[in-house]
């Protein structure tokens, strides 16, 4: 039943998107071109989908708790900014990754092998991780009702550059801000916006990555504006515990799959789901590199070796963890509009365990 309802929501959004793209009022038949890959449905079917969606949301609101659902301010594709943000917003003397001036993907160091860091490299990376940790704490201290996510972005950006570091998200594949801010039903990659005003009870993930001395440090956490309801608190506490247990399970010769097994064994019995679409990743000289870290139960090969650095960042949802990509090309929201939570640390495997660089 839940899957049918999610399918209903997806089809309804596709229909509404088509109508806006055609710049018309709801027609007798909603048409679309093959290039959009969207369905063709009648007005009668649209009305049925709308009623089912409204019924679902009325029931889900009680089942998932009380919170504002975040929706796109527009269904039109986000226009590229005329200026190059990184060059204007970061002092010229700060070292920046190669993609900062191009807005393209960075060259991955190795497509086949997992980089292994030596002692001096780990210490240089630790500097970036500590700045990221402190920047995250600053952003979290600003979370309260009435504050916009754009205001948090501006303060965190200023802090990072004041430490002589570069905010890794800025202009990575064209991303227009320095951090990601994902509120309530946003799974990941929310773009800070002056129009996004936090309300009492909102839970927000702030995701900060910093580039310093040639290395990236990546971390994120959940924060609450005001007070949160019991279902929301359980989601946040469970997700944080999942990260902690996964970190404790790491060490030399431990299979990477242990991370996913550990996380899912905790969250699944509680009725939560883990995102299978977004993963943790290797991090170091490149923002994203091998290995991929899956947070759901899996049997993929590979074991941890000393010197391997990566993120563990489980995304846990109250409902179905399937995501819907917004027209801005970045923001991923839950298909059923349930809340999602994520906590993240950058870790490096040592000879006798694990070192949490962003702790």
CSV table of C-alpha atoms in Angstrom, one decimal:
chain,number,residue,atom,x,y,z
A,1,UNK,CA,0.0,0.0,0.0
A,2,UNK,CA,2.8,2.4,0.9
A,3,UNK,CA,4.6,1.7,-2.4
A,4,UNK,CA,1.4,2.4,-4.3
A,5,UNK,CA,1.0,5.7,-2.4
A,6,UNK,CA,4.6,6.7,-3.2
A,7,UNK,CA,4.0,5.8,-6.9
A,8,UNK,CA,0.9,8.0,-6.7
A,9,UNK,CA,2.9,10.9,-5.3
A,10,UNK,CA,5.6,10.6,-8.0
A,11,UNK,CA,3.1,10.5,-10.8
A,12,UNK,CA,1.2,13.4,-9.4
A,13,UNK,CA,4.4,15.5,-9.2
A,14,UNK,CA,5.3,14.5,-12.8
A,15,UNK,CA,1.9,15.7,-13.9
A,16,UNK,CA,2.1,19.0,-12.1
A,17,UNK,CA,5.6,19.6,-13.5
A,18,UNK,CA,4.4,18.9,-17.0
A,19,UNK,CA,1.6,21.4,-16.6
A,20,UNK,CA,4.0,24.2,-15.4
A,21,UNK,CA,6.4,23.4,-18.2
A,22,UNK,CA,3.7,23.8,-20.7
A,23,UNK,CA,2.8,27.1,-19.0
A,24,UNK,CA,-0.9,26.4,-19.1
A,25,UNK,CA,-3.7,25.8,-16.7
A,26,UNK,CA,-4.5,22.2,-16.0
A,27,UNK,CA,-5.7,20.9,-19.5
A,28,UNK,CA,-8.1,18.2,-20.3
A,29,UNK,CA,-5.2,15.9,-21.1
A,30,UNK,CA,-1.7,16.4,-19.6
A,31,UNK,CA,0.7,16.0,-22.4
A,32,UNK,CA,4.5,15.9,-22.4
A,33,UNK,CA,7.2,15.3,-24.8
A,34,UNK,CA,9.3,12.2,-24.9
A,35,UNK,CA,12.4,14.1,-23.8
A,36,UNK,CA,11.0,14.7,-20.4
A,37,UNK,CA,10.0,11.0,-19.9
A,38,UNK,CA,6.8,12.0,-18.1
A,39,UNK,CA,3.4,10.3,-18.2
A,40,UNK,CA,0.3,11.2,-20.2
A,41,UNK,CA,-2.7,11.2,-17.9
A,42,UNK,CA,-6.3,12.4,-18.2
A,43,UNK,CA,-7.9,15.1,-16.0
A,44,UNK,CA,-9.9,12.4,-14.3
A,45,UNK,CA,-6.8,10.4,-13.4
A,46,UNK,CA,-5.1,13.6,-12.2
A,47,UNK,CA,-8.0,14.4,-9.9
A,48,UNK,CA,-7.9,10.8,-8.5
A,49,UNK,CA,-4.1,11.1,-7.9
A,50,UNK,CA,-4.6,14.5,-6.2
A,51,UNK,CA,-7.3,13.0,-3.8
A,52,UNK,CA,-5.1,10.0,-3.0
A,53,UNK,CA,-2.1,12.3,-2.3
A,54,UNK,CA,-4.2,14.5,0.0
A,55,UNK,CA,-5.5,11.5,1.9
A,56,UNK,CA,-2.0,10.1,2.2
A,57,UNK,CA,-0.5,13.4,3.5
A,58,UNK,CA,-3.3,13.8,6.1
A,59,UNK,CA,-2.5,10.3,7.4
A,60,UNK,CA,1.2,10.5,7.1
A,61,UNK,CA,1.3,13.8,9.0
A,62,UNK,CA,0.1,12.0,12.1
A,63,UNK,CA,2.2,8.9,11.5
A,64,UNK,CA,5.5,10.8,11.0
A,65,UNK,CA,4.9,13.6,13.5
A,66,UNK,CA,4.3,17.3,13.2
A,67,UNK,CA,6.6,19.4,11.0
A,68,UNK,CA,6.5,21.7,8.0
A,69,UNK,CA,7.1,19.9,4.7
A,70,UNK,CA,9.7,21.6,2.5
A,71,UNK,CA,8.6,22.0,-1.1
A,72,UNK,CA,10.4,23.6,-4.1
A,73,UNK,CA,9.8,27.4,-4.5
A,74,UNK,CA,9.7,26.7,-8.2
A,75,UNK,CA,9.4,23.7,-10.5
A,76,UNK,CA,11.5,25.5,-13.1
A,77,UNK,CA,15.2,24.5,-13.5
A,78,UNK,CA,17.5,26.7,-11.5
A,79,UNK,CA,19.3,29.2,-13.7
A,80,UNK,CA,23.0,29.3,-13.6
A,81,UNK,CA,24.5,32.4,-11.9
A,82,UNK,CA,26.1,34.9,-14.2
A,83,UNK,CA,29.2,35.2,-11.9
A,84,UNK,CA,31.8,32.7,-10.8
A,85,UNK,CA,31.0,32.5,-7.1
A,86,UNK,CA,34.3,31.0,-5.8
A,87,UNK,CA,36.5,33.8,-7.2
A,88,UNK,CA,34.3,36.5,-5.7
A,89,UNK,CA,33.6,35.0,-2.3
A,90,UNK,CA,37.0,33.4,-1.4
A,91,UNK,CA,40.1,35.6,-0.9
A,92,UNK,CA,42.6,35.1,-3.7
A,93,UNK,CA,45.4,33.9,-1.4
A,94,UNK,CA,43.5,30.8,-0.3
A,95,UNK,CA,44.4,27.6,-1.9
A,96,UNK,CA,41.5,26.1,-3.7
A,97,UNK,CA,40.7,22.8,-5.4
A,98,UNK,CA,41.0,22.5,-9.2
A,99,UNK,CA,37.2,22.6,-9.7
A,100,UNK,CA,36.8,25.9,-7.9
A,101,UNK,CA,37.4,27.9,-11.0
A,102,UNK,CA,35.7,25.6,-13.5
A,103,UNK,CA,32.6,24.2,-11.8
A,104,UNK,CA,33.4,20.8,-13.2
A,105,UNK,CA,34.1,17.5,-11.5
A,106,UNK,CA,37.6,17.0,-10.0
A,107,UNK,CA,39.9,14.4,-11.5
A,108,UNK,CA,39.7,11.3,-9.3
A,109,UNK,CA,43.1,10.2,-8.1
A,110,UNK,CA,42.4,6.5,-8.8
A,111,UNK,CA,39.4,4.9,-10.4
A,112,UNK,CA,40.6,1.4,-9.3
A,113,UNK,CA,42.5,1.6,-6.0
A,114,UNK,CA,41.7,3.1,-2.7
A,115,UNK,CA,44.2,5.8,-1.7
A,116,UNK,CA,46.3,5.0,1.4
A,117,UNK,CA,47.6,8.0,3.4
A,118,UNK,CA,50.8,8.2,5.3
A,119,UNK,CA,51.3,9.9,8.7
A,120,UNK,CA,52.1,13.4,7.5
A,121,UNK,CA,49.2,13.3,5.0
A,122,UNK,CA,46.8,12.3,7.7
A,123,UNK,CA,47.9,15.2,9.9
A,124,UNK,CA,47.4,17.7,7.1
A,125,UNK,CA,44.0,16.2,6.5
A,126,UNK,CA,43.2,16.5,10.2
A,127,UNK,CA,43.6,20.3,10.0
A,128,UNK,CA,40.9,20.5,7.3
A,129,UNK,CA,38.7,18.1,9.4
A,130,UNK,CA,39.0,20.3,12.5
A,131,UNK,CA,38.1,23.4,10.6
A,132,UNK,CA,35.1,21.6,9.2
A,133,UNK,CA,34.1,20.4,12.7
A,134,UNK,CA,34.3,23.9,14.1
A,135,UNK,CA,32.4,25.4,11.2
A,136,UNK,CA,29.7,22.8,11.7
A,137,UNK,CA,29.4,23.8,15.4
A,138,UNK,CA,29.1,27.4,14.4
A,139,UNK,CA,26.3,26.7,11.9
A,140,UNK,CA,24.5,24.5,14.5
A,141,UNK,CA,24.6,27.3,17.1
A,142,UNK,CA,22.6,29.5,14.7
A,143,UNK,CA,19.7,27.1,14.3
A,144,UNK,CA,16.6,28.5,15.8
A,145,UNK,CA,13.1,29.6,14.5
A,146,UNK,CA,13.2,32.6,12.2
A,147,UNK,CA,16.7,32.0,10.9
A,148,UNK,CA,17.2,31.4,7.2
A,149,UNK,CA,19.4,28.6,5.8
A,150,UNK,CA,21.2,31.3,3.7
A,151,UNK,CA,22.2,33.2,6.8
A,152,UNK,CA,23.8,30.0,8.2
A,153,UNK,CA,25.6,29.5,4.9
A,154,UNK,CA,27.0,33.1,5.0
A,155,UNK,CA,28.3,32.8,8.5
A,156,UNK,CA,29.9,29.4,8.0
A,157,UNK,CA,31.4,30.6,4.8
A,158,UNK,CA,33.0,33.6,6.5
A,159,UNK,CA,34.4,31.3,9.3
A,160,UNK,CA,36.0,28.9,6.8
A,161,UNK,CA,37.7,31.5,4.7
A,162,UNK,CA,38.9,33.3,7.9
A,163,UNK,CA,40.8,30.1,8.7
A,164,UNK,CA,42.5,30.2,5.3
A,165,UNK,CA,40.5,27.3,4.0
A,166,UNK,CA,38.1,26.8,1.0
A,167,UNK,CA,34.5,25.6,1.4
A,168,UNK,CA,34.6,22.5,-0.7
A,169,UNK,CA,31.0,22.5,-1.8
A,170,UNK,CA,31.3,25.9,-3.4
A,171,UNK,CA,31.2,25.5,-7.2
A,172,UNK,CA,31.7,21.7,-7.0
A,173,UNK,CA,29.9,20.7,-10.2
A,174,UNK,CA,28.4,24.2,-10.0
A,175,UNK,CA,26.9,24.0,-6.5
A,176,UNK,CA,26.1,27.6,-5.7
A,177,UNK,CA,26.7,27.7,-1.9
A,178,UNK,CA,29.3,26.9,0.6
A,179,UNK,CA,27.4,24.3,2.6
A,180,UNK,CA,24.4,22.0,2.2
A,181,UNK,CA,21.3,22.6,4.5
A,182,UNK,CA,18.6,19.9,4.4
A,183,UNK,CA,15.5,20.5,6.4
A,184,UNK,CA,12.9,17.9,7.5
A,185,UNK,CA,11.9,15.9,4.4
A,186,UNK,CA,15.0,16.9,2.5
A,187,UNK,CA,17.4,13.9,2.3
A,188,UNK,CA,20.5,15.7,1.1
A,189,UNK,CA,22.1,18.5,-0.9
A,190,UNK,CA,19.6,21.2,0.1
A,191,UNK,CA,20.7,24.6,-1.2
A,192,UNK,CA,20.8,27.4,1.4
A,193,UNK,CA,18.1,29.9,0.5
A,194,UNK,CA,16.9,33.2,2.0
A,195,UNK,CA,13.4,31.9,1.4
A,196,UNK,CA,13.9,28.9,3.6
A,197,UNK,CA,13.0,30.2,7.1
A,198,UNK,CA,13.4,27.7,9.9
A,199,UNK,CA,10.2,27.1,12.0
A,200,UNK,CA,9.8,25.7,15.5
A,201,UNK,CA,10.2,21.9,15.4
A,202,UNK,CA,12.3,21.9,12.2
A,203,UNK,CA,15.3,19.5,12.1
A,204,UNK,CA,18.1,20.5,9.8
A,205,UNK,CA,21.2,18.7,8.5
A,206,UNK,CA,24.2,21.0,8.0
A,207,UNK,CA,26.8,19.4,5.8
A,208,UNK,CA,30.3,21.1,5.8
A,209,UNK,CA,33.4,20.1,3.8
A,210,UNK,CA,36.6,22.1,4.0
A,211,UNK,CA,39.7,22.1,1.8
A,212,UNK,CA,43.0,23.0,3.4
A,213,UNK,CA,46.6,22.0,2.8
A,214,UNK,CA,45.5,19.9,-0.3
A,215,UNK,CA,43.0,17.8,1.7
A,216,UNK,CA,39.3,17.8,2.2
A,217,UNK,CA,37.5,17.2,5.6
A,218,UNK,CA,33.8,16.3,5.6
A,219,UNK,CA,31.3,16.2,8.4
A,220,UNK,CA,27.6,16.8,9.0
A,221,UNK,CA,25.0,16.7,11.9
A,222,UNK,CA,21.4,17.3,12.7
A,223,UNK,CA,20.2,20.3,14.7
A,224,UNK,CA,16.7,21.3,15.9
A,225,UNK,CA,15.1,24.7,15.7
A,226,UNK,CA,13.2,25.1,19.0
A,227,UNK,CA,11.7,21.8,20.2
A,228,UNK,CA,11.0,18.7,18.2
A,229,UNK,CA,8.2,16.1,18.6
A,230,UNK,CA,8.8,12.5,19.9
A,231,UNK,CA,8.9,10.8,16.5
A,232,UNK,CA,11.5,13.4,15.3
A,233,UNK,CA,13.6,12.9,18.3
A,234,UNK,CA,13.6,9.2,17.9
A,235,UNK,CA,14.7,9.5,14.3
A,236,UNK,CA,17.6,11.8,15.2
A,237,UNK,CA,18.8,9.8,18.1
A,238,UNK,CA,18.6,6.5,16.2
A,239,UNK,CA,20.6,8.0,13.2
A,240,UNK,CA,23.3,9.3,15.5
A,241,UNK,CA,23.5,6.0,17.3
A,242,UNK,CA,23.8,4.2,13.9
A,243,UNK,CA,26.8,6.3,13.0
A,244,UNK,CA,28.5,5.7,16.4
A,245,UNK,CA,28.0,1.9,16.2
A,246,UNK,CA,29.2,1.9,12.6
A,247,UNK,CA,32.4,3.7,13.6
A,248,UNK,CA,33.0,1.3,16.5
A,249,UNK,CA,32.7,-1.6,14.1
A,250,UNK,CA,35.6,-0.3,11.9
A,251,UNK,CA,39.2,-1.4,11.9
A,252,UNK,CA,42.0,-3.1,10.0
A,253,UNK,CA,40.8,-6.1,7.9
A,254,UNK,CA,37.1,-5.4,8.7
A,255,UNK,CA,34.9,-5.8,5.6
A,256,UNK,CA,33.4,-2.5,4.4
A,257,UNK,CA,30.0,-4.3,4.3
A,258,UNK,CA,30.1,-4.4,8.1
A,259,UNK,CA,29.2,-0.7,8.1
A,260,UNK,CA,25.9,-1.3,6.3
A,261,UNK,CA,25.0,-4.4,8.3
A,262,UNK,CA,25.6,-2.6,11.6
A,263,UNK,CA,23.4,0.3,10.6
A,264,UNK,CA,20.5,-1.6,9.1
A,265,UNK,CA,20.4,-4.0,12.0
A,266,UNK,CA,19.7,-1.1,14.3
A,267,UNK,CA,17.3,1.0,12.3
A,268,UNK,CA,15.2,-1.6,10.5
A,269,UNK,CA,13.6,-3.1,13.6
A,270,UNK,CA,12.5,0.4,14.6
A,271,UNK,CA,10.6,0.8,11.3
A,272,UNK,CA,13.1,3.2,9.7
A,273,UNK,CA,14.7,2.8,6.3
A,274,UNK,CA,18.3,3.5,5.1
A,275,UNK,CA,19.0,5.3,1.8
A,276,UNK,CA,20.5,3.1,-0.8
A,277,UNK,CA,20.9,5.9,-3.3
A,278,UNK,CA,23.4,8.0,-1.5
A,279,UNK,CA,26.6,6.7,0.0
A,280,UNK,CA,29.6,7.5,2.1
A,281,UNK,CA,32.9,7.9,0.1
A,282,UNK,CA,36.6,8.0,0.3
A,283,UNK,CA,37.9,11.5,1.0
A,284,UNK,CA,41.4,13.1,1.0
A,285,UNK,CA,43.1,14.9,-1.9
A,286,UNK,CA,39.8,14.5,-3.8
A,287,UNK,CA,36.4,15.5,-2.4
A,288,UNK,CA,34.9,12.1,-3.6
A,289,UNK,CA,37.0,9.1,-4.2
A,290,UNK,CA,37.1,5.3,-3.5
A,291,UNK,CA,35.8,3.5,-1.6
A,292,UNK,CA,32.0,3.8,-1.7
A,293,UNK,CA,30.5,3.2,1.7
A,294,UNK,CA,27.1,1.6,1.6
A,295,UNK,CA,25.0,2.1,4.7
A,296,UNK,CA,22.4,-0.6,4.0
A,297,UNK,CA,23.0,-4.4,4.4
A,298,UNK,CA,25.2,-5.6,1.5
A,299,UNK,CA,27.7,-8.2,0.6
A,300,UNK,CA,30.1,-6.2,-1.5
A,301,UNK,CA,33.8,-7.1,-1.4
A,302,UNK,CA,36.6,-5.1,0.1
A,303,UNK,CA,38.3,-4.7,3.5
A,304,UNK,CA,39.7,-1.7,5.5
A,305,UNK,CA,43.4,-1.1,5.5
A,306,UNK,CA,45.4,1.3,7.7
A,307,UNK,CA,45.7,4.7,6.0
A,308,UNK,CA,42.3,4.5,4.2
A,309,UNK,CA,40.2,7.6,4.8
A,310,UNK,CA,36.4,7.8,4.1
A,311,UNK,CA,33.2,9.2,5.4
A,312,UNK,CA,30.4,7.3,7.2
A,313,UNK,CA,27.2,9.2,6.8
A,314,UNK,CA,24.0,7.1,7.1
A,315,UNK,CA,20.7,8.7,5.9
A,316,UNK,CA,17.8,7.3,7.8
A,317,UNK,CA,14.1,8.0,6.9
A,318,UNK,CA,10.9,7.6,8.9
A,319,UNK,CA,9.2,6.2,5.7
A,320,UNK,CA,10.5,5.1,2.4
A,321,UNK,CA,14.1,6.2,1.8
A,322,UNK,CA,13.6,6.6,-1.9
A,323,UNK,CA,14.5,10.2,-3.1
A,324,UNK,CA,13.0,12.6,-5.6
A,325,UNK,CA,15.4,15.1,-7.3
A,326,UNK,CA,14.1,18.7,-7.4
A,327,UNK,CA,14.3,20.8,-10.5
A,328,UNK,CA,17.3,22.7,-9.1
A,329,UNK,CA,19.4,19.6,-9.9
A,330,UNK,CA,20.7,19.1,-6.3
A,331,UNK,CA,18.0,18.9,-3.6
A,332,UNK,CA,16.8,15.4,-2.9
A,333,UNK,CA,13.6,15.0,-1.0
A,334,UNK,CA,11.8,11.9,0.4
A,335,UNK,CA,9.2,10.6,-2.0
A,336,UNK,CA,6.6,10.2,0.8
A,337,UNK,CA,7.6,13.6,2.4
A,338,UNK,CA,8.6,11.8,5.6
A,339,UNK,CA,11.5,13.3,7.6
A,340,UNK,CA,15.1,12.2,7.0
A,341,UNK,CA,18.2,12.5,9.2
A,342,UNK,CA,21.9,12.2,8.7
A,343,UNK,CA,25.1,12.3,10.8
A,344,UNK,CA,28.6,12.1,9.3
A,345,UNK,CA,32.2,11.9,10.2
A,346,UNK,CA,35.5,11.5,8.3
A,347,UNK,CA,37.5,8.6,9.6
A,348,UNK,CA,40.9,7.0,8.9
A,349,UNK,CA,41.8,3.4,9.6
A,350,UNK,CA,44.8,3.0,11.9
A,351,UNK,CA,46.9,0.0,12.7
A,352,UNK,CA,44.8,-0.9,15.7
A,353,UNK,CA,41.4,0.7,15.0
A,354,UNK,CA,39.8,3.9,13.7
A,355,UNK,CA,40.6,7.6,14.1
A,356,UNK,CA,37.7,10.0,13.8
A,357,UNK,CA,39.2,13.1,12.3
A,358,UNK,CA,36.2,15.3,12.5
A,359,UNK,CA,35.4,14.5,16.2
